[in-house]
Structures are given as structure tokens and as C-alpha cells.
Coordinates of C-alpha atoms and ligand atoms in Angstrom, one line a residue:
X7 CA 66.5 34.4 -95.0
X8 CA 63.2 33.6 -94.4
X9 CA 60.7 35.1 -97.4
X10 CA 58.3 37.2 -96.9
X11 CA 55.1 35.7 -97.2
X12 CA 56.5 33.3 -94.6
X13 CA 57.2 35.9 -92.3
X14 CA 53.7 37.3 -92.8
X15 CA 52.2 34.0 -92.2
X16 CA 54.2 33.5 -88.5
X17 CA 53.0 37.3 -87.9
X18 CA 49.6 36.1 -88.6
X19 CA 49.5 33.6 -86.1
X20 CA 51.4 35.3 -83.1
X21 CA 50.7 39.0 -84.4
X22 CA 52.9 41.4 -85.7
X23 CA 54.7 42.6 -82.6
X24 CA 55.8 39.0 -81.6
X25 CA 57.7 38.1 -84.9
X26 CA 61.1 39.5 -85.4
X27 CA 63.3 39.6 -88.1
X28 CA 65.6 42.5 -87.2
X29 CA 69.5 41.7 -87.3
X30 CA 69.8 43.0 -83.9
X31 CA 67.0 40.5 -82.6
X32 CA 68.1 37.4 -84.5
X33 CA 71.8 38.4 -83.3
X34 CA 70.5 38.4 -79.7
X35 CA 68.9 35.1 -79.8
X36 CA 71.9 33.3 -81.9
X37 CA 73.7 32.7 -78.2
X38 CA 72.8 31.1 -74.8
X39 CA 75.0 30.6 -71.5
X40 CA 77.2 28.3 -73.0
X41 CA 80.4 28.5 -74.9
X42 CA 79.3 27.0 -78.0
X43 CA 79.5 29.9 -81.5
X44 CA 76.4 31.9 -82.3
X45 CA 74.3 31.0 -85.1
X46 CA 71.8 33.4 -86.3
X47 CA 68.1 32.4 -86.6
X48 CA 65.8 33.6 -89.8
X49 CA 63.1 34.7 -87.3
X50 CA 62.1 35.2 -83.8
X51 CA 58.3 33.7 -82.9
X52 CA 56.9 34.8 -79.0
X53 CA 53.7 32.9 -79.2
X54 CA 51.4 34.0 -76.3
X55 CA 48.7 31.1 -76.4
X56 CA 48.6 27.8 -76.9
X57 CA 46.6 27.9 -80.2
X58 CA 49.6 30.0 -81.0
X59 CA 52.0 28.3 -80.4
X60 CA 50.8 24.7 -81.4
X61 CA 50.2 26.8 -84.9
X62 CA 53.7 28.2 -85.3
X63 CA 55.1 24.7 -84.7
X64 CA 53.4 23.2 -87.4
X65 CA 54.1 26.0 -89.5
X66 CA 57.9 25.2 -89.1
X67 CA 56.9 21.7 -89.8
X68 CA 55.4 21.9 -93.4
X69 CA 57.9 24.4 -94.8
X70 CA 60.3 22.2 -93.1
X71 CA 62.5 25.1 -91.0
X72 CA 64.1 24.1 -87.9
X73 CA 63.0 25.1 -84.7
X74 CA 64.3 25.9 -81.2
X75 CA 62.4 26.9 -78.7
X76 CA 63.8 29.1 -76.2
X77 CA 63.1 30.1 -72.5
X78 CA 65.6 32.4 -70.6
X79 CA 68.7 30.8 -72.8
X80 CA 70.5 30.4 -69.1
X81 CA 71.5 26.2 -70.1
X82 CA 75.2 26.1 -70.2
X83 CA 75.2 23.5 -73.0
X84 CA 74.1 25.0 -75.6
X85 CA 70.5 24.2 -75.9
X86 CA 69.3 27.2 -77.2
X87 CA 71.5 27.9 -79.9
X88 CA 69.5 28.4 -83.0
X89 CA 69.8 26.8 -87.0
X90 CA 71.3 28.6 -89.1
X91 CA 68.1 31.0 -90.7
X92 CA 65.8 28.5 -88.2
X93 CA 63.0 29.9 -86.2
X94 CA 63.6 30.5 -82.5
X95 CA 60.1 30.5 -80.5
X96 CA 60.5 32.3 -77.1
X97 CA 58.1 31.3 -74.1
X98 CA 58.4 34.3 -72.1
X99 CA 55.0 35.5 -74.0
X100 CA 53.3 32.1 -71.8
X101 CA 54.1 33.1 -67.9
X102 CA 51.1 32.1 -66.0
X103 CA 50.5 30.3 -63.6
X104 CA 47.1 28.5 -64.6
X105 CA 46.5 27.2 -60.6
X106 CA 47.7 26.6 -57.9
X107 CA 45.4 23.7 -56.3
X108 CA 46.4 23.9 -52.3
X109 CA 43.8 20.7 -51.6
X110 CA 45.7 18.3 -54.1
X111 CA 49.0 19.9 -54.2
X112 CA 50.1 20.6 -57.7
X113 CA 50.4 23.7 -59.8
X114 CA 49.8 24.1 -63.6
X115 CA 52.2 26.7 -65.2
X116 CA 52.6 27.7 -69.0
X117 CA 55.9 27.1 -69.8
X118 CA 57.3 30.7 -69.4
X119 CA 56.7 30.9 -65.9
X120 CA 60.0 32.2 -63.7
X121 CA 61.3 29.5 -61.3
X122 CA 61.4 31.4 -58.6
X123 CA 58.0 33.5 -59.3
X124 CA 56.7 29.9 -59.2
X125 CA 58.3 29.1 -56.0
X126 CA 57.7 32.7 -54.7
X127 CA 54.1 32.0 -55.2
X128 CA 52.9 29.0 -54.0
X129 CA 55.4 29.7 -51.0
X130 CA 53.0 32.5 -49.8
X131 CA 50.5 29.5 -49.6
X132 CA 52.5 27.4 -47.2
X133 CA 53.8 25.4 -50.4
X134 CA 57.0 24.3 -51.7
X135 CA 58.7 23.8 -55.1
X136 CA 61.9 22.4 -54.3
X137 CA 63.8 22.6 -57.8
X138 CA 66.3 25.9 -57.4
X139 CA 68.4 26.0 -60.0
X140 CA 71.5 28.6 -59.8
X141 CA 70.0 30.6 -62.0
X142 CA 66.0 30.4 -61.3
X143 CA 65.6 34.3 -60.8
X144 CA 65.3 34.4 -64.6
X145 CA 64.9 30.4 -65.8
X146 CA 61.8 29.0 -67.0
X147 CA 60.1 25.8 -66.0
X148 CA 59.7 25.2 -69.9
X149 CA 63.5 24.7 -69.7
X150 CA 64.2 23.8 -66.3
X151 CA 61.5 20.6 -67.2
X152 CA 63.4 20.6 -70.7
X153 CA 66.8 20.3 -69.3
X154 CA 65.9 18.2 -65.9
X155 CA 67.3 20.9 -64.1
X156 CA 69.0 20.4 -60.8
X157 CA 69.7 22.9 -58.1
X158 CA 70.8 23.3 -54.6
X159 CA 68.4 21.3 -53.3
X160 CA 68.8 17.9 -54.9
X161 CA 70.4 16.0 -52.1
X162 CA 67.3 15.9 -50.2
X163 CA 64.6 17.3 -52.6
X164 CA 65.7 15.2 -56.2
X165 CA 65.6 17.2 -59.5
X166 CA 63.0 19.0 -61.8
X167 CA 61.7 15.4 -62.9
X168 CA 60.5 14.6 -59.7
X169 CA 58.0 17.1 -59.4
X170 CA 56.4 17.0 -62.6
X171 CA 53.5 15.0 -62.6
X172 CA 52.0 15.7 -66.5
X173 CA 52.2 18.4 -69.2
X174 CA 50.6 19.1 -72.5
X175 CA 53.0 19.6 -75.6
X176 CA 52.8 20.0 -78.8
X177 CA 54.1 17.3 -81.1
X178 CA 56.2 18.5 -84.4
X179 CA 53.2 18.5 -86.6
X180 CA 51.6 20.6 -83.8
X181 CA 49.2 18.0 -82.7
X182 CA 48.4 18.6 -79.2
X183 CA 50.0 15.3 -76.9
X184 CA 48.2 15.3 -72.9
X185 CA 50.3 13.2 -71.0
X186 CA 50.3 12.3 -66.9
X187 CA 47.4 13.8 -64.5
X188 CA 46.7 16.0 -61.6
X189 CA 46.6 12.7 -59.5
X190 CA 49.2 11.2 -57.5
X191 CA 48.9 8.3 -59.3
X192 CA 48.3 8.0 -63.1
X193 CA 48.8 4.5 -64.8
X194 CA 47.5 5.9 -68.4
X195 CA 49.3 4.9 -71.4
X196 CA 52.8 5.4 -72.4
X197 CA 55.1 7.8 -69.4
X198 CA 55.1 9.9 -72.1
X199 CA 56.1 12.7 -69.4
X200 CA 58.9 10.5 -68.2
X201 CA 60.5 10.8 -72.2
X202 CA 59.8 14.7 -72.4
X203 CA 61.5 16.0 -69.2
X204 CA 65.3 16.0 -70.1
X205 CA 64.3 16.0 -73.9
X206 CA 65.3 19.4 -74.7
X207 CA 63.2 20.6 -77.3
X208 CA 63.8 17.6 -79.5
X209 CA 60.7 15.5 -79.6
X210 CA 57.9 18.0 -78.5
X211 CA 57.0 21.8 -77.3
X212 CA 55.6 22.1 -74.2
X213 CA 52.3 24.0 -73.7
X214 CA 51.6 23.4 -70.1
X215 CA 52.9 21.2 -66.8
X216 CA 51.6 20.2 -64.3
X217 CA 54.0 19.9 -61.1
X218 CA 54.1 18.4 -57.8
X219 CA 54.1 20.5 -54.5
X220 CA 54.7 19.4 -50.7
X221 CA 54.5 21.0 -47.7
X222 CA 56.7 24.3 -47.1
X223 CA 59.2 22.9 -44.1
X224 CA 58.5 24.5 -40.9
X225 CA 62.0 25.1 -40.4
X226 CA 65.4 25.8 -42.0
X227 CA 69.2 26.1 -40.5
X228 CA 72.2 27.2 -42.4
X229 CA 75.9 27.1 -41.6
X230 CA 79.3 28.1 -43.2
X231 CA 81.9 25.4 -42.0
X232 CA 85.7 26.5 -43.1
X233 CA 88.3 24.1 -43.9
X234 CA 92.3 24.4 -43.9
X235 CA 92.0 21.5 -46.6
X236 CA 90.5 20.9 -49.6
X237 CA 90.1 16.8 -49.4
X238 CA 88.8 17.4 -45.8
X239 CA 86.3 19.4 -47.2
X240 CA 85.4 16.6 -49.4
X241 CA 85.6 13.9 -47.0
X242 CA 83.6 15.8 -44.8
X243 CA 80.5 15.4 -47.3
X244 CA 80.8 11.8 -47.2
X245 CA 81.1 11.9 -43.7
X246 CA 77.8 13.9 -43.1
X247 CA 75.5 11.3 -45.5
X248 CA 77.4 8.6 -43.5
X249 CA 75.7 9.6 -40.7
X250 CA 72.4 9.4 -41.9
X251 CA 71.5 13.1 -42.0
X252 CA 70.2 14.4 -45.3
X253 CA 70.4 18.4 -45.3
X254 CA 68.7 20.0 -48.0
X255 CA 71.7 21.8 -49.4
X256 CA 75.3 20.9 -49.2
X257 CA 77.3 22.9 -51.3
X258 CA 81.8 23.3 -51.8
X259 CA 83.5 26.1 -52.9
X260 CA 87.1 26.2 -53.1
X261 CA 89.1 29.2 -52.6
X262 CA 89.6 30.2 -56.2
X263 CA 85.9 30.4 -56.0
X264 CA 85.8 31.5 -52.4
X265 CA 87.9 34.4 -53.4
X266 CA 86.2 35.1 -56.6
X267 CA 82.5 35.3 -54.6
X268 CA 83.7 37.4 -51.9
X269 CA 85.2 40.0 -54.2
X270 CA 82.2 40.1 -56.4
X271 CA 79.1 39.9 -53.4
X272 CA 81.2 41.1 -50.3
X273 CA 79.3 38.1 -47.9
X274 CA 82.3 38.1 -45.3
X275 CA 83.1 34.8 -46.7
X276 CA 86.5 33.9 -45.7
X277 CA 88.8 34.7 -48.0
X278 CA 91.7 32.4 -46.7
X279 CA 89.9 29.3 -46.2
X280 CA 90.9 26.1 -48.5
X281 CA 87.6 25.2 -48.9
X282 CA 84.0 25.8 -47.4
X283 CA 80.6 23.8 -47.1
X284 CA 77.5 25.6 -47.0
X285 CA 75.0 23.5 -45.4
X286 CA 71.2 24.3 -45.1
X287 CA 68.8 22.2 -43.1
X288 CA 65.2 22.0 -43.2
X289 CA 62.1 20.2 -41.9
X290 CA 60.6 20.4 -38.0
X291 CA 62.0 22.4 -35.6
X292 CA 63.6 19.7 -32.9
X293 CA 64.9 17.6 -35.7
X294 CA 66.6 20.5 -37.6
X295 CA 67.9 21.6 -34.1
X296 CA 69.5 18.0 -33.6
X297 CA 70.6 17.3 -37.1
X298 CA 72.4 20.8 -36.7
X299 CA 73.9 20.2 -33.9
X300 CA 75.2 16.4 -35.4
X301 CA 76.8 18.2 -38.2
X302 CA 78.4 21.2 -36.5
X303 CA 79.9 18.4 -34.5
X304 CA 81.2 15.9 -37.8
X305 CA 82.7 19.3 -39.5
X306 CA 85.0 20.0 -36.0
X307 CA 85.9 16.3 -36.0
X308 CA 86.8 16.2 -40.0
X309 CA 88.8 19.5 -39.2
X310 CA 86.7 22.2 -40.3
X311 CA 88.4 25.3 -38.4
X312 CA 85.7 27.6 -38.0
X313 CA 81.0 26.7 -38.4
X314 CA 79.4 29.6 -38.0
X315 CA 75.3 28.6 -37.9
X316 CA 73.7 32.1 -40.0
X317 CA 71.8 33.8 -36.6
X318 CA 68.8 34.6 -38.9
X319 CA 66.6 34.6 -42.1
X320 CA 68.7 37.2 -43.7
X321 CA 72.1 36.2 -42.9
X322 CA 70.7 33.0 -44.4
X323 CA 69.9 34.8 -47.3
X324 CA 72.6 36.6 -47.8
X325 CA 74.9 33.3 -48.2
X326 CA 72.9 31.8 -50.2
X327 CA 72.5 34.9 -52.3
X328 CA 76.3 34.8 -52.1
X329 CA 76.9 30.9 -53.3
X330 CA 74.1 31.6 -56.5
X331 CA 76.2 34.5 -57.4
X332 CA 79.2 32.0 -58.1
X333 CA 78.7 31.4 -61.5
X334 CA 78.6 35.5 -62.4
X335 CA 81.6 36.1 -59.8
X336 CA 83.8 33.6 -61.5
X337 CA 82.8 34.8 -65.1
X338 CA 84.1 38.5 -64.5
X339 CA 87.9 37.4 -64.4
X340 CA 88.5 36.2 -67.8
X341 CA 86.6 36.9 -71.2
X342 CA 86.1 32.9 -71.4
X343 CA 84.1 30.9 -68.8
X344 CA 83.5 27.0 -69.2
X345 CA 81.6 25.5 -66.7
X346 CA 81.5 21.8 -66.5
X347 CA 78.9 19.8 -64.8
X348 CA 80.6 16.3 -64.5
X349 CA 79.0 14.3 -61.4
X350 CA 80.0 11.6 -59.6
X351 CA 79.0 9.0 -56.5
X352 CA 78.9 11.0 -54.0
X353 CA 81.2 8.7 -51.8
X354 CA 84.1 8.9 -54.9
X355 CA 83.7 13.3 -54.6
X356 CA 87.1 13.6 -52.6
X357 CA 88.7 11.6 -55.1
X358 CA 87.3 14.0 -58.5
X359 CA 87.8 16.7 -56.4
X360 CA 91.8 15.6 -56.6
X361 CA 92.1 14.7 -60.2
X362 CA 90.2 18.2 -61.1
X363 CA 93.4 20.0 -59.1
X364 CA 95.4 17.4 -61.1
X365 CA 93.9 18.4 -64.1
X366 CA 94.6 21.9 -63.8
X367 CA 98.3 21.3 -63.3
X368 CA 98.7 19.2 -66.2
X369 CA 97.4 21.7 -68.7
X370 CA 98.3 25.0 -66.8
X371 CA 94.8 26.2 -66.1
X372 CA 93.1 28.0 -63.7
X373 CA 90.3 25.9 -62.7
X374 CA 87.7 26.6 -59.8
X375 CA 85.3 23.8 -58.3
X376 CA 82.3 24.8 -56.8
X377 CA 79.0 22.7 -56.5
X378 CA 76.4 20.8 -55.3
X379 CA 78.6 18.3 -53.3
X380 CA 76.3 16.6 -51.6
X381 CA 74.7 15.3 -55.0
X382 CA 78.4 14.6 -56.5
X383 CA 77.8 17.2 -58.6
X384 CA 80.9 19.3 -59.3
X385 CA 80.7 22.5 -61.2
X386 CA 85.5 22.8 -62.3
X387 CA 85.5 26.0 -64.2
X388 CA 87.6 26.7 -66.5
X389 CA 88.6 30.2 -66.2
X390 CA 89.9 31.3 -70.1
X391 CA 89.9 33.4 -73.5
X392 CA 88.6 30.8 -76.5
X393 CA 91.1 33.7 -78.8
X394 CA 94.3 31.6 -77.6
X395 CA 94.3 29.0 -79.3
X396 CA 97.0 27.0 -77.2
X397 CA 95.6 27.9 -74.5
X398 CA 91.4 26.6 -75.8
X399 CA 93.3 23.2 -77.5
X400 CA 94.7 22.9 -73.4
X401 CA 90.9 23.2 -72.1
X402 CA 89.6 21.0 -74.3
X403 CA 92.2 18.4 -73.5
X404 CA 91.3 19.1 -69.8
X405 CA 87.6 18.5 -70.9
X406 CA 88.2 15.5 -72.0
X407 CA 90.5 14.1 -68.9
X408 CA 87.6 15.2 -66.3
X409 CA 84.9 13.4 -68.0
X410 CA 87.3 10.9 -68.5
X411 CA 88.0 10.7 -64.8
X412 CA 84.3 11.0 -63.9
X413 CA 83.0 8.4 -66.3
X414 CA 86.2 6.0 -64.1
X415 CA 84.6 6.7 -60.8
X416 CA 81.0 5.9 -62.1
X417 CA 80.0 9.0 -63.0
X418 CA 78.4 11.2 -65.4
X419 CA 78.9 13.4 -67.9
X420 CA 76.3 15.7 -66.8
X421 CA 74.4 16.0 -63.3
X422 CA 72.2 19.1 -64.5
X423 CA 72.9 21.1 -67.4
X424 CA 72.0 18.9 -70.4
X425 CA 73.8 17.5 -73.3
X426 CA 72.8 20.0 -75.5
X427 CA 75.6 20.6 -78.5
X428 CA 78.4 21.1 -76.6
X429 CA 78.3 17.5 -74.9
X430 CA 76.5 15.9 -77.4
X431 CA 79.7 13.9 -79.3
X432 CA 81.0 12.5 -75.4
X433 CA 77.7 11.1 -75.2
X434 CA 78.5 7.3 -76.8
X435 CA 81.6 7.5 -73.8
X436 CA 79.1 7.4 -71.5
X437 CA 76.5 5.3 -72.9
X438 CA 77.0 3.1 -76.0
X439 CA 77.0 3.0 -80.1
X440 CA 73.3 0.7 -79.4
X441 CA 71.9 4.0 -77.1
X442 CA 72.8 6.2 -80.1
X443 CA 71.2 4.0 -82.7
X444 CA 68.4 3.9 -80.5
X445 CA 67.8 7.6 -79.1
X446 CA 68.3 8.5 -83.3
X447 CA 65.6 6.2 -84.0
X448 CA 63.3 7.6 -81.8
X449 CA 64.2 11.0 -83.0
X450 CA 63.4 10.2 -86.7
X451 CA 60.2 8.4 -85.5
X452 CA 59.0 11.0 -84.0
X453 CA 60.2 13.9 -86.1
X454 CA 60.9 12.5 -89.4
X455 CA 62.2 15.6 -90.7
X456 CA 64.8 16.7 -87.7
X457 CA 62.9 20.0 -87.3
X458 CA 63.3 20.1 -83.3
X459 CA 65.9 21.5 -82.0
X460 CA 68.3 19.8 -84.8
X461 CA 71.9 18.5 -83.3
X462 CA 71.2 18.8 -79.7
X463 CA 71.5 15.3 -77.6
X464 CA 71.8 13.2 -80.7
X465 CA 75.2 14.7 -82.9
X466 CA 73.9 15.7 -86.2
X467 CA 76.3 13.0 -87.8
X468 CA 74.7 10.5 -85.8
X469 CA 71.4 11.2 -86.9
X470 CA 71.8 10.8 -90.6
Ligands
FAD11 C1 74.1 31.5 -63.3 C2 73.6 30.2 -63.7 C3 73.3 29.2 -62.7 C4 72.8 28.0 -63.1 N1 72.6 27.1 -62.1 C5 72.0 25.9 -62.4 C6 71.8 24.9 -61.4 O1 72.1 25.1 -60.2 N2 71.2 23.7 -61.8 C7 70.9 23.5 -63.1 O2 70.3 22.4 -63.4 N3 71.1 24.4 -64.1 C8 71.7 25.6 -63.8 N4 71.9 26.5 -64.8 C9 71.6 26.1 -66.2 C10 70.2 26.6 -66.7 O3 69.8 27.7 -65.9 C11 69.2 25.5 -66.6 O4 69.5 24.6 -67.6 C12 67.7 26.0 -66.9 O5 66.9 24.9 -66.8 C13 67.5 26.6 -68.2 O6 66.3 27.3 -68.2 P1 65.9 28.4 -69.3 O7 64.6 28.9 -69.1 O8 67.0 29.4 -69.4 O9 66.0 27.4 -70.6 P2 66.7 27.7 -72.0 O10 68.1 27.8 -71.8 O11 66.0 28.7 -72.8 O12 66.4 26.3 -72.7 C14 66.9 25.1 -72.2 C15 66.4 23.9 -73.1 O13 65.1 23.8 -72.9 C16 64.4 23.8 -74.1 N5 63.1 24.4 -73.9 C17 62.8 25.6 -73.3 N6 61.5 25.8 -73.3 C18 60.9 24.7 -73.8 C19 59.5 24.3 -74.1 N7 58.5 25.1 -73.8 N8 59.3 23.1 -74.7 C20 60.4 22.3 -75.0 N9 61.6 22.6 -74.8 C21 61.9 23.8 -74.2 C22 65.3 24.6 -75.1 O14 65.1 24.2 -76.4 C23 66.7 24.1 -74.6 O15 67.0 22.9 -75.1 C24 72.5 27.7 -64.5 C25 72.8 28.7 -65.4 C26 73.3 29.9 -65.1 C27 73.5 30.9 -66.1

């Protein structure tokens, strides 16, 4: 419980409609998208300017409650989830979009800004922000910069951190940090931008970002290519960088998945195929029209039984509309859903693709893969109900073996969706005892009394 004259003093700063202490409210923001258990907050902040929200911070600060500051709550490791009687501060009170600077190329958003509202916009201007997470109809870029969110488009595009050029945050005390420029080039100081994206909400909260926009392609293809087999599926994604063509999107589903999306969005996927590739390509009009051609050609000689090239803007939309929806299809058929995120080199993706079927077997689980192949990044989800416990102490085993097997093959534990809680104790697997000691004592340098986002990246136990 937080006491009174606290809560009046947070109601002060952001007014009395923006701070919550109702059960229902601190109930709703005690979860994200992950599977990780609620904890319920002591108070709900939705700052809605800067000076706002640099004060509520340092409010936290000096009467030392924990904060966690909040966008949509769509990461799937739990990011979001809250200190016990902590304060969650929600962004969606700062959604602007500040400019959008067509000579230079570069927008500055506050961090509540929509993905695709951002990418909606600056479209209309014959701009492009590449970064389309799954689930960027309702992310923020506050937690798409927070997280280093991927998307569909990383193969050819790179992630969130690529495009984000500076940003202003607020430090724990609620100093006000400026770090990077609107220039292509900026050689100032520390790459203090560099340390905040992928930081999630543990050394700073983010005011506003500057990010990097290029030229809207001229023109995009998408095809469907349908596979009798799963590794040829695989091999086929190999086969396609191989050749030197870099689509922008070059996505698997298998048929658990296939199956799953088709009931759920009624595409016209098929609903026998072992496997499918979704493949988009973009850029001018004769090269998109040659590189199509190129890879129509590779998925007949790798076996694919059917490509069917979408014949226009909508049926291209309504595949990809499809592939987004994977995540929600998936999650209607059991009351548990775990979604992993392990990546590896994209020439070892046949191979993960095998031990994740293997996996399955072994523990007697419905798994289905689905991702963004062409990056390496493989989304096995475990398909579940947490309330058997034989069945959660199999998952967790299973867990464990495909990080295991990803971490073998080079890999990573996660491509896109953070370390969060739920990952953060596999993190020395990947790393080592001396990057713990050292991400810690950066934490403790920078917030000496763990009040951002406590436990997430760095283990709690690791920090003391
Ligand atoms: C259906 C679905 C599909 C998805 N597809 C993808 C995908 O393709 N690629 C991908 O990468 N992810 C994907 N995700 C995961 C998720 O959407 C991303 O991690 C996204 O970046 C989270 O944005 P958010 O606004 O929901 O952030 P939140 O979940 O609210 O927060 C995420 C993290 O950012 C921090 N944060 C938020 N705002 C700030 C701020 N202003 N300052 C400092 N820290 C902040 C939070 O503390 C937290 O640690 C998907 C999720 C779902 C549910």
C-alpha cells in the first residue's frame, strides 16, 4: 500500500485522473504477454508530459519505490510485470509524434506512440519505418526501443536499434539524459543510445527518440510457397540467402501453426501443407520482378509443391494479416501459451527446426514453430495449461533443451523479445559469470538503489 499523502503527491504531478489506485486497475497492470505470475503494483502513474514524467520518476526515487514503466505490456518476457506495491508508469498518455522531418529523414516520437500509427504516418509521406513487430497495431516505440524489437522485416531491414538515431530519457533521479542527434552522424560523448535500446526500463525512462527513416520502396511482391516437408522448408531459406537475394520478409509456419491460422483468420492457407514460406519482396520494380522470379524458381527446385505470387495489394495484405494473427490463433487452443524466441545462424535453421520436433517428442508436447526464418529466428510454441503440474515441469524441461540446442548451434537465447524475468536466470548460459558481474555493476552504478524495473535482465539474486 502506498500512503496517502504519497498518492496525493503522484496525483499532483500527473493530475488526479492519471493516478490509480483501484484494485481493479492495479490487477489489470500486474500481467503482460508473458507467462510469468501477476504481481500487483501500489499505484498506476500515466504521465502526459515530460515535466511529468521526469517528476514522477524522481518521486519513486527518494521514497525509494520501484518502478516499471509500461507501454502496451505486449513483451512476452515479462518486462512489464510490476513490484510488488511498485508504481507502474504507463506511456500511452505521451503518443505524439513531435515531427516528422521529410528533408533529413528522421521522426521524433514520445514514447507512447503506436508502431504502426508511426509507420502509418510517415508512410503517407513516401517514408518508411521498417521495424514491424507482430504485434505493432497496439506496441509502443517506448517499448519496441526498450526491448530492441524485431519483426518481419529484419532480414533485410535490421531491428528497432538500427533506426534509432538519439532519444532523451530520464535518469532514476529524473535528471534529464540527451543522448545521439538528428544527424546521420553524431560522434558526441558516450553511445549512450547504444546502452538504452534493449535496456528495458532498467537504467533510464525514455522521454523522447529520435528515429531513422528511408525511402518507402517503390515496389513490393509476396508469395506463399507450400512444402510436402518440413526440413525442405528450412533448407529452402538457406538456399534463397545462398543466392544472394535478400527479400524483406521470409517467414515458416509449420502445419500445427498452418492449421491453427487458417482456422482462426480463414486466409485459404493450405491446410495440408507440411510447412509454408511467406516471402515478401521489396525495392524497384525490375529488380523485385527478377528477384521474384529467382525465388519462385529455388522453392520448385527445393520441392516446394505449390508458389502462389499474391495478384495484388490486398491479397498481400490479407497474408500477412494472416501470418501476424499467428500468435492469437495459436493462443485460442489451450489456456497456456509459451512462446519462445530462441534464434539461431541462419544456415544451422533446418537443423533447430529438427531438434524442436525432437523436443516435442521427448516431453510429449504439442509444439508449433513459426517465425522469422530468414533471420534464424524461430518462435516453438508450447501449446499448455501451467495447472498440470507434470505437464508445466515437461515444458520447462523442454525450455531448457531448446536453448540448450540453440546456444550448440551458435545461437541465442533471444532474437527479439527480451530477457525480461522470465529469461533472465539462462542468461550466464549464454554469456558468462564476468557479463553478470559486469551488467550488475552497471546497474548499481547507475541506479544505486534498484528502483528500475527491479529483476528484469539482471536476476535479483545476482544483483545483491
Ligand atoms: C501478438 C504478438 C506479436 C509479437 N510480435 C513480435 C515481433 O514480431 N517481434 C518482436 O520483437 N516482438 C514481438 N512481440 C513482443 C512485443 O510486442 C514487443 O516486445 C514490443 O516491443 C513491446 O512493446 P510494448 O509497447 O507492448 O512494451 P511493453 O510490453 O509495455 O514494455 C516492454 C519493455 O519496455 C520497457 N519500456 C516501455 N516503455 C518504456 C520507456 N518509455 N522507457 C523505458 N522503458 C520502457 C518496459 O519497462 C518493458 O521492459 C509480440 C507480442 C505479441 C503479443
Amino acid at each position: 500500500m502506498i500512503a496517502d499523502s504519497l498518492v496525493r503527491q503522484f496525483k499532483t504531478i500527473v493530475g488526479d485522473d492519471n493516478a490509480w489506485t483501484d484494485a481493479t486497475d492495479l490487477h489489470t497492470y500486474s500481467y503482460d504477454a508473458a507467462v510469468v505470475d501477476p504481481v500487483q503494483p501500489g499505484l498506476i502513474a500515466r504521465p502526459t508530459t515530460i515535466e511529468a514524467l521526469g517528476k514522477t520518476v524522481r518521486l519513486c526515487n527518494d521514497n525509494n519505490l520501484p518502478l516499471t514503466v509500461r507501454g502496451a505490456g505486449t513483451n512476452l518476457s515479462g518486462g512489464t510485470v510490476p513490484l510488488p506495491g511498485g508504481v507502474v508508469i504507463v506511456t500511452n498518455g505521451m503518443k505524439s509524434i513531435l515531427e516528422i522531418n521529410e528533408a533529413d529523414m528522421y521522426a521524433v516520437v514520445q514514447p507512447g506512440v503506436v508502431t504502426a500509427k508511426l509507420a502509418a504516418a510517415v508512410e503517407a509521406k513516401g517514408l518508411f519505418y521498417p521495424p514491424d513487430p507482430g504485434s505493432q497495431a497496439v506496441s509502443t516505440i517506448g517499448g519496441n526501443v526498450a526491448e530492441n524489437a524485431g519483426g518481419l522485416r529484419g532480414l533485410k531491414y535490421g531491428v528497432t536499434r538500427d533506426y534509432v538515431m538519439g532519444m532523451s530519457f530520464f535518469d532514476v533521479e529524473g535528471n534529464l539524459v540527451k543522448s545521439g542527434s538528428r544527424t546521420v552522424k553524431c560522434a558526441t560523448g558516450y553511445n549512450l543510445t547504444g546502452l538504452m535500446v534493449g535496456s528495458e526500463g532498467t537504467l533510464g525512462v525514455f522521454a523522447e527518440i529520435i528515429l531513422k527513416l528511408i525511402p518507402l520502396p517503390a515496389h513490393r511482391k509476396a508469395m506463399m510457397a507450400v512444402f510436402e516437408s518440413l526440413e525442405r522448408a528450412s533448407e529452402t531459406v538457406a538456399a534463397i540467402i545462398a543466392d544472394r537475394i535478400v527479400p524483406a520478409t521470409l517467414e515458416f509456419l509449420d502445419n500445427f501453426t498452418i492449421r491453427a491460422v487458417e482456422d482462426f483468420s480463414k486466409a485459404g492457407l493450405p491446410k495440408d501443407a507440411a510447412a509454408m514460406l511467406l516471402i515478401e519482396l521489396d525495392g524497384h520494380a525490375a529488380q523485385v520482378e527478377e528477384d521474384a522470379a529467382r525465388v519462385e524458381a529455388l522453392c520448385r527446385t527445393m520441392g516446394a509443391t505449390s508458389v502462389r505470387v499474391a495478384q495484388d495489394a490486398a491479397e498481400r495484405d490479407r497474408v500477412w494479416a494472416a501470418r501476424r494473427a499467428a500468435l492469437s490463433a495459436l493462443a485460442q487452443l489451450k489456456p497456456t501459451l509459451v512462446l519462445e524466441d530462441a534464434t539461431v545462424p541462419r544456415s544451422r535453421l533446418p537443423e533447430m527446426v529438427v531438434a524442436i520436433q525432437r523436443i516435442a517428442k521427448r516431453y510429449d508436447l504439442t509444439i508449433g514453430t513459426f517465425g522469422h526464418a530468414g533471420d534464424g529466428n524461430l518462435h516453438p510454441t508450447i501449446l499448455t495449461d501451467k495447472r498440470n503440474h507434470a505437464e508445466w515441469e515437461r515444458v520447462e524441461k523442454a525450455i531448457d533443451d531448446i536453448f540448450d540446442d540453440a546456444l550448440k548451434m551458435g545461437g541465442t537465447l533471444s532474437g527479439e523479445h527480451g530477457t525480461g524475468l522470465a529469461k533472465c536466470r539462462y542468461l550466464e548460459k549464454e554469456t558468462s559469470a564476468g557479463t553478470i558481474l559486469f551488467s550488475s555493476r552497471l546497474k548499481r552504478a547507475l541506479d544505486p538503489k534498484n528502483i528500475l524495473n527491479p529483476g528484469k535482465i539482471i536476476a535479483a539474486k545476482a544483483y545483491l
